Tab-separated table of C-alpha atoms in Angstrom:
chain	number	residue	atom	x	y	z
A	1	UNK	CA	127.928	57.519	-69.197
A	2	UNK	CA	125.804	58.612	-65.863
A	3	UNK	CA	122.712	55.652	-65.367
A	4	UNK	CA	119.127	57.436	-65.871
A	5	UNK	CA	117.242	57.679	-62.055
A	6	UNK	CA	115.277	54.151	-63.132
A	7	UNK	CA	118.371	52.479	-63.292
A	8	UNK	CA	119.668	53.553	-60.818
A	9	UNK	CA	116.453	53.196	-58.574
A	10	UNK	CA	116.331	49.550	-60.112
A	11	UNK	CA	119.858	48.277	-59.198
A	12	UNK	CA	119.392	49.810	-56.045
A	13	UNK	CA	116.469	47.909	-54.934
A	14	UNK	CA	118.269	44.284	-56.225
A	15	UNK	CA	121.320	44.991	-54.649
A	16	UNK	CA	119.940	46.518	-51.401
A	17	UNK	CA	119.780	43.487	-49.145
A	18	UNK	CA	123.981	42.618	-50.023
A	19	UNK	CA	124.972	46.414	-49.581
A	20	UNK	CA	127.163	46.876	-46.831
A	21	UNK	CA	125.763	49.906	-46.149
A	22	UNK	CA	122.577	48.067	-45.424
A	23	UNK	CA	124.106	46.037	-42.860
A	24	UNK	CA	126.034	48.786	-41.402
A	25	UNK	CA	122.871	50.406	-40.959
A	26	UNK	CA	120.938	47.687	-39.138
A	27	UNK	CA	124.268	47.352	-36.749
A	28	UNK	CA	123.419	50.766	-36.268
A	29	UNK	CA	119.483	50.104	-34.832
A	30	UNK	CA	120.627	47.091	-32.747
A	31	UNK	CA	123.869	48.775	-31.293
A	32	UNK	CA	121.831	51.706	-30.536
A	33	UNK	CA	119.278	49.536	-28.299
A	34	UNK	CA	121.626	48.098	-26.990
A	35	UNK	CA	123.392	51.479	-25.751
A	36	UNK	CA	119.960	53.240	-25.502
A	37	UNK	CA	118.264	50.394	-23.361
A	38	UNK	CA	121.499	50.359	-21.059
A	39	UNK	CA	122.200	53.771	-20.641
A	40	UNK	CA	118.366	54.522	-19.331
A	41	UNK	CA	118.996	51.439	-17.161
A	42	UNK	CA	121.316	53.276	-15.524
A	43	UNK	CA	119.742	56.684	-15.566
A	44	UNK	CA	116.921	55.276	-13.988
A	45	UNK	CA	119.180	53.756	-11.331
A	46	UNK	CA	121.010	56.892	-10.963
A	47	UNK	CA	117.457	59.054	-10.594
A	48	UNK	CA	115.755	56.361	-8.738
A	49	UNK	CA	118.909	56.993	-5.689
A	50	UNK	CA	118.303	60.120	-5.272
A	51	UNK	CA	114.944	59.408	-3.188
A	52	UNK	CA	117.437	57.296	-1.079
A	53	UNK	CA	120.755	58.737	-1.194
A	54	UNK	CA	121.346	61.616	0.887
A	55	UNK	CA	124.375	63.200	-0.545
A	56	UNK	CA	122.439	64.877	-3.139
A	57	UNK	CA	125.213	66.619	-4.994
A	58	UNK	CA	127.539	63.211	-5.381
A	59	UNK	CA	124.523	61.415	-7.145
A	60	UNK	CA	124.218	64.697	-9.575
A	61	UNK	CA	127.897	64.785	-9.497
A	62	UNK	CA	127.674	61.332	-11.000
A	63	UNK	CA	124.265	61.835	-13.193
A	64	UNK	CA	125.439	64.963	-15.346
A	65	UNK	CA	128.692	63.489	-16.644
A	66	UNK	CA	127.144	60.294	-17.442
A	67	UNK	CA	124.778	61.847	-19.789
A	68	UNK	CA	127.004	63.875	-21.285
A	69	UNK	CA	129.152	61.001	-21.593
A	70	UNK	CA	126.218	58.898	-23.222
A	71	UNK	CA	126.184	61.252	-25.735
A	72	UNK	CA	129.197	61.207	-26.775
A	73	UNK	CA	129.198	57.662	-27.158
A	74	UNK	CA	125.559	58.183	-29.437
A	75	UNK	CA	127.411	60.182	-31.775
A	76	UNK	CA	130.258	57.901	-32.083
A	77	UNK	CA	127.716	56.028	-32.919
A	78	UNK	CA	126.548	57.452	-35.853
A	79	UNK	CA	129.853	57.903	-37.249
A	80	UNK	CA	130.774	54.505	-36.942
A	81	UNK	CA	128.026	52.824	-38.279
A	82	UNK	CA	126.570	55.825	-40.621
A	83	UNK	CA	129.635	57.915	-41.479
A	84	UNK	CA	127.340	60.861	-39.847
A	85	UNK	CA	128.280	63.613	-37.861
A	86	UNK	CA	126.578	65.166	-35.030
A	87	UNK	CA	127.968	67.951	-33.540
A	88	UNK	CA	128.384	68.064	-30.093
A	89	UNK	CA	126.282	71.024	-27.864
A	90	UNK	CA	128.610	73.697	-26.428
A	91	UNK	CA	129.194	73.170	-21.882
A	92	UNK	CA	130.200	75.484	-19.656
A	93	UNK	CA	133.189	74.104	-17.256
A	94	UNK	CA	133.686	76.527	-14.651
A	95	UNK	CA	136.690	75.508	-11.749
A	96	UNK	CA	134.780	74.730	-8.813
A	97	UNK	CA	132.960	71.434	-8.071
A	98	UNK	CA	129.741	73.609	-7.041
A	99	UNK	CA	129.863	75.355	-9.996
A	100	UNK	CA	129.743	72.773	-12.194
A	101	UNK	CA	126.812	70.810	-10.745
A	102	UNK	CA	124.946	74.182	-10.733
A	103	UNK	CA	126.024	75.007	-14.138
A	104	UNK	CA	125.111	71.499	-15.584
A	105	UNK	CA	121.536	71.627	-13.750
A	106	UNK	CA	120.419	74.933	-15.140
A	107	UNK	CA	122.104	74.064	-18.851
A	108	UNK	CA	119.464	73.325	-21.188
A	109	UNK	CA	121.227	71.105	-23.203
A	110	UNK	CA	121.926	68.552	-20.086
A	111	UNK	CA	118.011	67.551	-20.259
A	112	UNK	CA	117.883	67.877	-24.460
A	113	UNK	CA	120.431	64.997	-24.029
A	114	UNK	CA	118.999	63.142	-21.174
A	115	UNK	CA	115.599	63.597	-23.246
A	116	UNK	CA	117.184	62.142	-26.311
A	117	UNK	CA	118.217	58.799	-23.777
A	118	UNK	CA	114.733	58.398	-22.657
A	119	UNK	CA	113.218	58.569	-26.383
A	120	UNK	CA	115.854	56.787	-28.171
A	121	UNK	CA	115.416	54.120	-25.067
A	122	UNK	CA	111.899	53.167	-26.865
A	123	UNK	CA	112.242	54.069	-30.665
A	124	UNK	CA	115.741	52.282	-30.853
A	125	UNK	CA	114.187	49.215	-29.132
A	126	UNK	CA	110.928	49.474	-31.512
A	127	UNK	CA	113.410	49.268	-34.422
A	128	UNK	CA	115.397	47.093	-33.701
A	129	UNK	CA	112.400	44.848	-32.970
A	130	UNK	CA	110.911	45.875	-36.364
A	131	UNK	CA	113.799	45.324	-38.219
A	132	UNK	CA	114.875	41.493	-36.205
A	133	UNK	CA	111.232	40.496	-36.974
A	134	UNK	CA	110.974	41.456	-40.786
A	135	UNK	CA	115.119	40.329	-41.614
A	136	UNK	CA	114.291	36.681	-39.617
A	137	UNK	CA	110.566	36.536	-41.178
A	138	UNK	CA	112.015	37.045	-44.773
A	139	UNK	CA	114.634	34.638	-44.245
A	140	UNK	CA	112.452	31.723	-42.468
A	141	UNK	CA	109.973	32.400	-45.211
A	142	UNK	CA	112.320	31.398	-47.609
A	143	UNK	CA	113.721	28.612	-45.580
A	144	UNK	CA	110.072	27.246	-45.365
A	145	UNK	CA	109.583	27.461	-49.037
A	146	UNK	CA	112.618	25.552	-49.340
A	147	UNK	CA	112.110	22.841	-47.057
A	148	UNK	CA	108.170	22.833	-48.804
A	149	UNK	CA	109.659	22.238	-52.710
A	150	UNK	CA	112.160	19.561	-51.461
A	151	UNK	CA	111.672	17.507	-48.382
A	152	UNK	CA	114.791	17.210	-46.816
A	153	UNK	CA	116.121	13.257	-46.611
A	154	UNK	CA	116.133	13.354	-42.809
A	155	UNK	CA	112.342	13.881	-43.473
A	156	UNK	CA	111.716	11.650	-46.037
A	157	UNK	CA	110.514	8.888	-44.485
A	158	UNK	CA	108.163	10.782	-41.190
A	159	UNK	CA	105.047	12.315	-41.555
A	160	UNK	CA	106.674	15.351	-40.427
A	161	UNK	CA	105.705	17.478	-43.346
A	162	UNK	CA	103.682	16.157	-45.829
A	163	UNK	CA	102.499	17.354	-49.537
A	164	UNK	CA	102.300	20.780	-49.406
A	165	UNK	CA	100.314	22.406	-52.350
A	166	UNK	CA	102.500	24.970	-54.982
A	167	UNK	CA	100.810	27.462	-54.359
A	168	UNK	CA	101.781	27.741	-51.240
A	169	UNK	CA	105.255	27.205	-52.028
A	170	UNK	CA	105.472	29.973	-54.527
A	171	UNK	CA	103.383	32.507	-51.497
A	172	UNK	CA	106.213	31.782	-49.262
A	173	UNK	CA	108.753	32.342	-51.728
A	174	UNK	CA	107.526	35.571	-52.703
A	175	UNK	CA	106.711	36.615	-49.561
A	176	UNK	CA	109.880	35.830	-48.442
A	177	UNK	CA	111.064	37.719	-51.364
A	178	UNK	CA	109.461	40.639	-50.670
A	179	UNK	CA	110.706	40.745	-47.282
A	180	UNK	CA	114.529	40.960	-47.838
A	181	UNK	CA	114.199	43.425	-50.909
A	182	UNK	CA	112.087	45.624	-48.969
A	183	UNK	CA	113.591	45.353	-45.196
A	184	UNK	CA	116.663	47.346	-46.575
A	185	UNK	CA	114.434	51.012	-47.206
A	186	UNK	CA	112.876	50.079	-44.074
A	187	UNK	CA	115.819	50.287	-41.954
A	188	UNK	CA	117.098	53.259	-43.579
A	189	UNK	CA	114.150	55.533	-42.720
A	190	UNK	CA	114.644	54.164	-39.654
A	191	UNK	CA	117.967	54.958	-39.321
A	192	UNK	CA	117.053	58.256	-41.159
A	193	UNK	CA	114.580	59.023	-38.274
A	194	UNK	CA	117.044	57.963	-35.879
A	195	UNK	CA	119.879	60.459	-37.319
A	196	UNK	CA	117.338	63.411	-37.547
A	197	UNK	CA	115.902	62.707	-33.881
A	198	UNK	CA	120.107	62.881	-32.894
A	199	UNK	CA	120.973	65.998	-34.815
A	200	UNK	CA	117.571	67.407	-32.610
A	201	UNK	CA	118.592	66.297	-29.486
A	202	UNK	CA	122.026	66.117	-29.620
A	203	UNK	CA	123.691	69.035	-31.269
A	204	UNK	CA	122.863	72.115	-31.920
A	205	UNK	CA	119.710	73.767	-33.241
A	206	UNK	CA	120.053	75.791	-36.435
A	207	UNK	CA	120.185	79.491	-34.663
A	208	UNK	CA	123.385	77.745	-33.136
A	209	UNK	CA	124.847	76.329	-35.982
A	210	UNK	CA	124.615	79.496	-38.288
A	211	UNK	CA	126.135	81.354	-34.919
A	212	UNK	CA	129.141	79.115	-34.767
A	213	UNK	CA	129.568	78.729	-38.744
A	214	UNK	CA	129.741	82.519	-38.610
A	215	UNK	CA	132.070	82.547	-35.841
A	216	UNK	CA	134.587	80.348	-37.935
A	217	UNK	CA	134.571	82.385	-40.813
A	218	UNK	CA	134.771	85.489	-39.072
A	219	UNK	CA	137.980	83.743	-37.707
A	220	UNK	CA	139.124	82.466	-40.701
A	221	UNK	CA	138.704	85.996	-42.684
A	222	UNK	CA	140.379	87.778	-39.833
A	223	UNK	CA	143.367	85.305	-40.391
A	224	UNK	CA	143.835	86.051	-43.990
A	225	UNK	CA	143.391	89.575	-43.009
A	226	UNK	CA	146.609	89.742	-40.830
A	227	UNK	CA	148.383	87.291	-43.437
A	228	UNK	CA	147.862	89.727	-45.676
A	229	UNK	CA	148.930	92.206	-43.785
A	230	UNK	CA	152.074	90.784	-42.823
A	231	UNK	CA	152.868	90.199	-46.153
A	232	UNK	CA	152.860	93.815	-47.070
A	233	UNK	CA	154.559	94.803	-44.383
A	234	UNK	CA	157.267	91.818	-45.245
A	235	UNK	CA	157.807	92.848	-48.545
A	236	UNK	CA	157.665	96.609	-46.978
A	237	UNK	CA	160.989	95.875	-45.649
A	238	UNK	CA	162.533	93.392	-48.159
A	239	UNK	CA	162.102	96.664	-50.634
A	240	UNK	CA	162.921	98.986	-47.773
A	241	UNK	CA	166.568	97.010	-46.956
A	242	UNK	CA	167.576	95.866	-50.229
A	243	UNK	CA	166.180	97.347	-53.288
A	244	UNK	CA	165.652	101.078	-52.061
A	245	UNK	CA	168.719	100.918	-50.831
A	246	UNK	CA	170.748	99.869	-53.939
A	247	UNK	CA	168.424	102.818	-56.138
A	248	UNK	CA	170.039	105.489	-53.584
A	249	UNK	CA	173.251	103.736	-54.007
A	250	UNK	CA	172.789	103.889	-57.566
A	251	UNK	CA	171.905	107.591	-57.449
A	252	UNK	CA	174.235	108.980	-55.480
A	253	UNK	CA	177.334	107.121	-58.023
A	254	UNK	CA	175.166	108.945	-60.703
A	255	UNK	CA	175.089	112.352	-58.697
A	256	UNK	CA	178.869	112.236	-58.672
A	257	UNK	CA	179.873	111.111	-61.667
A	258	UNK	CA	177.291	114.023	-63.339
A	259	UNK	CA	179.247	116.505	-61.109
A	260	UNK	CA	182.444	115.297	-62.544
A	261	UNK	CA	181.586	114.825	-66.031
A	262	UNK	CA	178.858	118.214	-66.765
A	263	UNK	CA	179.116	117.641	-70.465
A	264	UNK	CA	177.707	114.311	-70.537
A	265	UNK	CA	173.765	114.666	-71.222
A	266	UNK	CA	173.236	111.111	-71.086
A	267	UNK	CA	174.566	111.120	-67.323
A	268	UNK	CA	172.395	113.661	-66.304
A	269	UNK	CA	169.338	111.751	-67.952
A	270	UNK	CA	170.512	108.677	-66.085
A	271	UNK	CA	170.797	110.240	-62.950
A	272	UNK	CA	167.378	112.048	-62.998
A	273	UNK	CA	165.281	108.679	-64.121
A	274	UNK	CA	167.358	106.780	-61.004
A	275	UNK	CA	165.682	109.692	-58.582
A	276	UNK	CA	162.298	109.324	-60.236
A	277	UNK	CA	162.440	105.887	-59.456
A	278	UNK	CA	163.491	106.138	-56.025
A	279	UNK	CA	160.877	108.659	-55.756
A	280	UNK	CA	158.194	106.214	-57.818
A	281	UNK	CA	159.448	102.896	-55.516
A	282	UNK	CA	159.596	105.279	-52.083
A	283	UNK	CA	155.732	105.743	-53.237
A	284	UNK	CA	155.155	102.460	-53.828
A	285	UNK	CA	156.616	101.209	-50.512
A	286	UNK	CA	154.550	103.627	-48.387
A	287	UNK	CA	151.402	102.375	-50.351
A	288	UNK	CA	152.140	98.633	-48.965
A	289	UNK	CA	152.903	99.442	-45.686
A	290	UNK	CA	154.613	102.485	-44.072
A	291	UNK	CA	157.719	101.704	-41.534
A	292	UNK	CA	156.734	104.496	-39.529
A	293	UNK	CA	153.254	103.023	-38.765
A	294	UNK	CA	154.846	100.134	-37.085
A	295	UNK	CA	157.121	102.340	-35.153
A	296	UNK	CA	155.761	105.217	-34.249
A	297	UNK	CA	152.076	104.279	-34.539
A	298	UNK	CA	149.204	106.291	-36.749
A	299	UNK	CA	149.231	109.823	-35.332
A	300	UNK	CA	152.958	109.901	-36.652
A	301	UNK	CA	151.968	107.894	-40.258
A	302	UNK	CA	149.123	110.064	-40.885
A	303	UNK	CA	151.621	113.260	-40.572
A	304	UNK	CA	153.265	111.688	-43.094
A	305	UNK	CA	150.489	111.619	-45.257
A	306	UNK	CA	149.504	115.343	-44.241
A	307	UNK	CA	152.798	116.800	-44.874
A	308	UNK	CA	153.332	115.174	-48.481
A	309	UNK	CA	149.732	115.863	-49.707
A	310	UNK	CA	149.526	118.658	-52.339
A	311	UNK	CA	145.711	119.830	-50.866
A	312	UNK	CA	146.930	121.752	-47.094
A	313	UNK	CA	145.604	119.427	-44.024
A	314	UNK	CA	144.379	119.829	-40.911
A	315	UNK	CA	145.364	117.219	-38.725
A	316	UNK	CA	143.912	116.282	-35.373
A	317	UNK	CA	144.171	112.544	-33.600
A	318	UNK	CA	143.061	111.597	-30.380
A	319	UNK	CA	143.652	107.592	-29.542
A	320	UNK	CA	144.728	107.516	-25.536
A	321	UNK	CA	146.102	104.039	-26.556
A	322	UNK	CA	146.927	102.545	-29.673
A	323	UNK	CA	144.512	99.871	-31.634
A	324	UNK	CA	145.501	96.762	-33.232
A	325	UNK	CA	148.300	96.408	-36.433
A	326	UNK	CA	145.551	95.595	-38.462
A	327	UNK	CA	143.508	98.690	-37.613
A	328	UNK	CA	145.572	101.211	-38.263
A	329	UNK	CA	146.966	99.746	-41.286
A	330	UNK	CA	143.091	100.521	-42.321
A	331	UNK	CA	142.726	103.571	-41.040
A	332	UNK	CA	146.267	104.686	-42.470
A	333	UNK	CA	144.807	103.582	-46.369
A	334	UNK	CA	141.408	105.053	-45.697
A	335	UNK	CA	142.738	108.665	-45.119
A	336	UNK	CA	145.754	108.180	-47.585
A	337	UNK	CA	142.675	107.427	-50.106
A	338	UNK	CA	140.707	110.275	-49.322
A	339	UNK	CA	143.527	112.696	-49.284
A	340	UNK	CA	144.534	111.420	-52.706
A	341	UNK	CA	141.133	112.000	-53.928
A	342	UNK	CA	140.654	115.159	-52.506
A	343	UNK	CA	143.813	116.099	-54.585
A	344	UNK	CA	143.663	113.927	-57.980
A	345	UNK	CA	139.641	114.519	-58.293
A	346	UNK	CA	138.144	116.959	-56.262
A	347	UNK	CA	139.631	120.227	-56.575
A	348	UNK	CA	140.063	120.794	-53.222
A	349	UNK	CA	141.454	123.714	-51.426
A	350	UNK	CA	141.712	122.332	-47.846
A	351	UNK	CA	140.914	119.146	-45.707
A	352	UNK	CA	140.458	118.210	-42.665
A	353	UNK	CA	141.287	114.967	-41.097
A	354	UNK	CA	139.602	113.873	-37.798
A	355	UNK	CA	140.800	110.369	-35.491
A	356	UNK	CA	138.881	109.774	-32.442
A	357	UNK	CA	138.427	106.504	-30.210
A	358	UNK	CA	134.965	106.388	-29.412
A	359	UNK	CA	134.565	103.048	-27.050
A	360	UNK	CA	135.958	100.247	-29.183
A	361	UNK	CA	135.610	102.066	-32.221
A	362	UNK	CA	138.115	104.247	-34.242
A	363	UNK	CA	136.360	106.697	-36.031
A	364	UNK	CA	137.871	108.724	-39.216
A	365	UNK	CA	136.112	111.962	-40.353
A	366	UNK	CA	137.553	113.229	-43.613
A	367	UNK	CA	136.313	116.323	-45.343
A	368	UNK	CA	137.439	118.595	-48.056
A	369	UNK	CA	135.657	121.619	-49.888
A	370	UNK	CA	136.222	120.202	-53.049
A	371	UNK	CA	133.604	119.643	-55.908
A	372	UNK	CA	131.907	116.569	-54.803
A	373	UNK	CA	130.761	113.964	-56.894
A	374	UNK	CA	132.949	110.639	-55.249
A	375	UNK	CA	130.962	107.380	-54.675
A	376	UNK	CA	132.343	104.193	-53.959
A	377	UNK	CA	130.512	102.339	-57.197
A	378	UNK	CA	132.357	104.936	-59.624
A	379	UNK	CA	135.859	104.120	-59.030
A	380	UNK	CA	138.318	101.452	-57.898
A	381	UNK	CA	139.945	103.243	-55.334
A	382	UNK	CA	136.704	103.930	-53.246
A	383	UNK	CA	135.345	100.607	-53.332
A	384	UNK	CA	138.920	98.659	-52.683
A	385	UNK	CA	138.629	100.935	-49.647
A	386	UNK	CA	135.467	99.989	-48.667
A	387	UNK	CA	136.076	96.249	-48.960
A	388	UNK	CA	139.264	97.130	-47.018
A	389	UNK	CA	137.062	98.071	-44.498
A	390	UNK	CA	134.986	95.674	-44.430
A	391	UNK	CA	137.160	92.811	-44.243
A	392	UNK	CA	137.292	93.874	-40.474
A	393	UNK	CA	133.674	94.665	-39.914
A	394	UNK	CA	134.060	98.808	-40.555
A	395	UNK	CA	131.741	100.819	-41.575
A	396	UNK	CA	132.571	103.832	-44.426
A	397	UNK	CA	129.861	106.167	-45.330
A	398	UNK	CA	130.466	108.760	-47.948
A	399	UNK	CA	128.674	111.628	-48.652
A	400	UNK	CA	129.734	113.814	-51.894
A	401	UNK	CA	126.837	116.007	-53.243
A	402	UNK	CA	128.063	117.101	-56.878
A	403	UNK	CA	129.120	121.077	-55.865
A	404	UNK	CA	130.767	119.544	-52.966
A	405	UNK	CA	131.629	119.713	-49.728
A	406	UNK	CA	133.115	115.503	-49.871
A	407	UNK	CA	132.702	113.649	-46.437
A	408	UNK	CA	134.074	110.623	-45.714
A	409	UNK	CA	133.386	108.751	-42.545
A	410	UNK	CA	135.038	105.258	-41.872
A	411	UNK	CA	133.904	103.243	-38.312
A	412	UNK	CA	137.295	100.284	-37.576
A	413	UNK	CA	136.941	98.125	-34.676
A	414	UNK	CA	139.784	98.527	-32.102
A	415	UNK	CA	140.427	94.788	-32.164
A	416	UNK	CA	140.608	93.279	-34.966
């Protein structure tokens, strides 16, 4: 059973000063003084050359790695001691020795770090000082209380410490008290400050982290993309090789054996359901992934498509050089979609297919003069094809007034 937020509040208050975490966390403030308080130390030095040195460039060549280096070491820092990450700012490395200098001088986040050295160079100290004084204070309060109740037997018999009052025994006790129950929340806003100052200074503001978070998942969705991809086209072939190819086996024994037996009904039945489902599995392969787009590329596909649809086509492509496997694969469903439309739904007479290259763009223009009426939100196919599309950053627009004409216009990335 889950503690209420009293409880919880209350057994985290008597337990604070013998968490680990809390002394973790005060490691933290005095290892970061320590590295803050040296590292400025030698910024300083390093700065402090420069009105001396003459070889300007090998003191900067010297400066800009060490900061970047001292930050590094902050956020080890924090994941040692806090089991927080800070992610690191993006650098540009060019080749050249020049280049670098002038491209560490002129990057912004060079001077957020060295800022962050300066600053943590007097909170880290200030906390560190805070939390020394109030840890030793609560324990030497106690210690004082103690020594006040009993006087030690080395003390006995000297006028070292005389009566004390128990009042004032029981005001350094709780004082003391006080101290070590309450130093723990103290030195975890301080750390808290600490980490939030880091994650400012440090790594990267939120405009930057949303940029590279979308970055990775437009990575990551491209991956599964071509994975899935490949996997049609793998099991493409495994049907294509082995079980296509024991159906036409299969039909061509039936074929024969209906020539030589002409009486037998139930061999002719046989024979025409094996053809249907060569036909039906011949569909169904082309659907996953057509052979010919990998070899002969889209124009050739798409004539295919063209030649086998019931509605006549006019068919015109224009790509000077092909685009990426994933690409066409799109392209190839979206006008294999439309043309099935245009014959299953629309009524159509004619249609006209359109692929151009316009910059990095392959752009599909697919009309018929049916009656109209598609949209994406009324049926499957549509809007598979339009998450299809999406899933590489395409665009489809369609635009089917009811009476027709149906236009369908799909935007693919080259690259993708």
């Amino acid at each position: 059973m889950k503690r209420n937020r009293p409880d919880a509040l209350w057994r985290e208050i008597l337990l604070g000063p013998v968490r680990p975490r809390t002394w973790w966390t005060t490691a933290h403030l005095f290892t970061g003084a320590l590295v803050s308080g040296a590292g400025v130390c030698l910024l300083s030095l390093l700065v402090f050359s420069l009105m001396f040195v003459v070889t300007l460039p090998l003191v900067l060549a010297v400066l800009f790695p060490f900061v970047w280096g001292l930050a590094r070491l902050q956020r080890s820092r924090f994941a040692a001691f806090l089991g927080e990450t800070v992610d690191p700012l993006p650098r540009d490395r060019p080749k050249g020795f020049r280049e670098r200098l002038t491209a560490d001088a002129f990057d912004r986040n060079t001077w957020k770090q060295a800022g962050f050295h300066v600053v943590a160079a007097v909170t880290e100290a200030g906390s560190a000082l805070l939390v020394g004084v109030l840890w030793s204070t609560g324990f030497s309060l106690l210690l004082l209380a103690a020594i006040a109740k009993g006087k030690p037997r080395l003390l006995r018999d000297t006028d070292l410490i005389g009566p004390v009052d128990s009042r004032i025994v029981i005001t350094l006790f709780l004082l003391g008290v006080f101290l070590l129950f309450a130093t723990p929340w103290v030195v975890r806003a301080l750390a808290a400050l600490d980490l939030t100052m880091a994650r400012a200074l440090l790594g990267p503001d939120r405009a930057k982290r949303l940029s590279h978070r979308v970055e990775v998942l437009t990575e990551s969705r491209s991956a599964v993309v071509d994975a899935a991809d490949a996997e049609r086209r793998r099991i493409e072939r495994d049907l294509h090789d082995g079980t296509q190819q024991r159906l036409v086996s299969l039909a061509m024994n039936l074929g024969m054996a209906r020539a030589m037996n002409p009486d037998l009904p139930e061999l002719a039945e046989a024979h025409d359901e094996a053809k249907l489902a060569l036909a039906e599995l011949r569909d169904f392969v082309r659907g996953l992934h057509p052979a010919v787009l990998n070899d002969r590329g889209l124009d050739a596909a798409l004539s295919g498509i063209a030649a086998r649809s019931p509605v006549p086509v006019t068919l015109t492509v224009d790509l000077p050089e092909r685009p990426s496997a994933t690409t066409e694969a799109v392209a190839y469903f979206v006008v294999s979609e439309a043309l099935a439309n245009a014959a299953k739904h629309a009524q159509a007479g004619r249609a006209e297919v359109t692929v151009s290259r316009d910059g990095d763009t392959v752009r599909i223009l697919v009309t018929d003069d049916g009656i109209g009426g598609a949209h994406p939100g009324k049926g499957s196919g549509l809007r598979g094809l339009a998450q299809r599309v999406e899933s590489i950053d395409g665009t489809l627009i369609v635009h089917s007034p009811v009476g027709g004409p149906t236009t369908l216009t799909a935007e693919l990335p080259c690259a993708s």
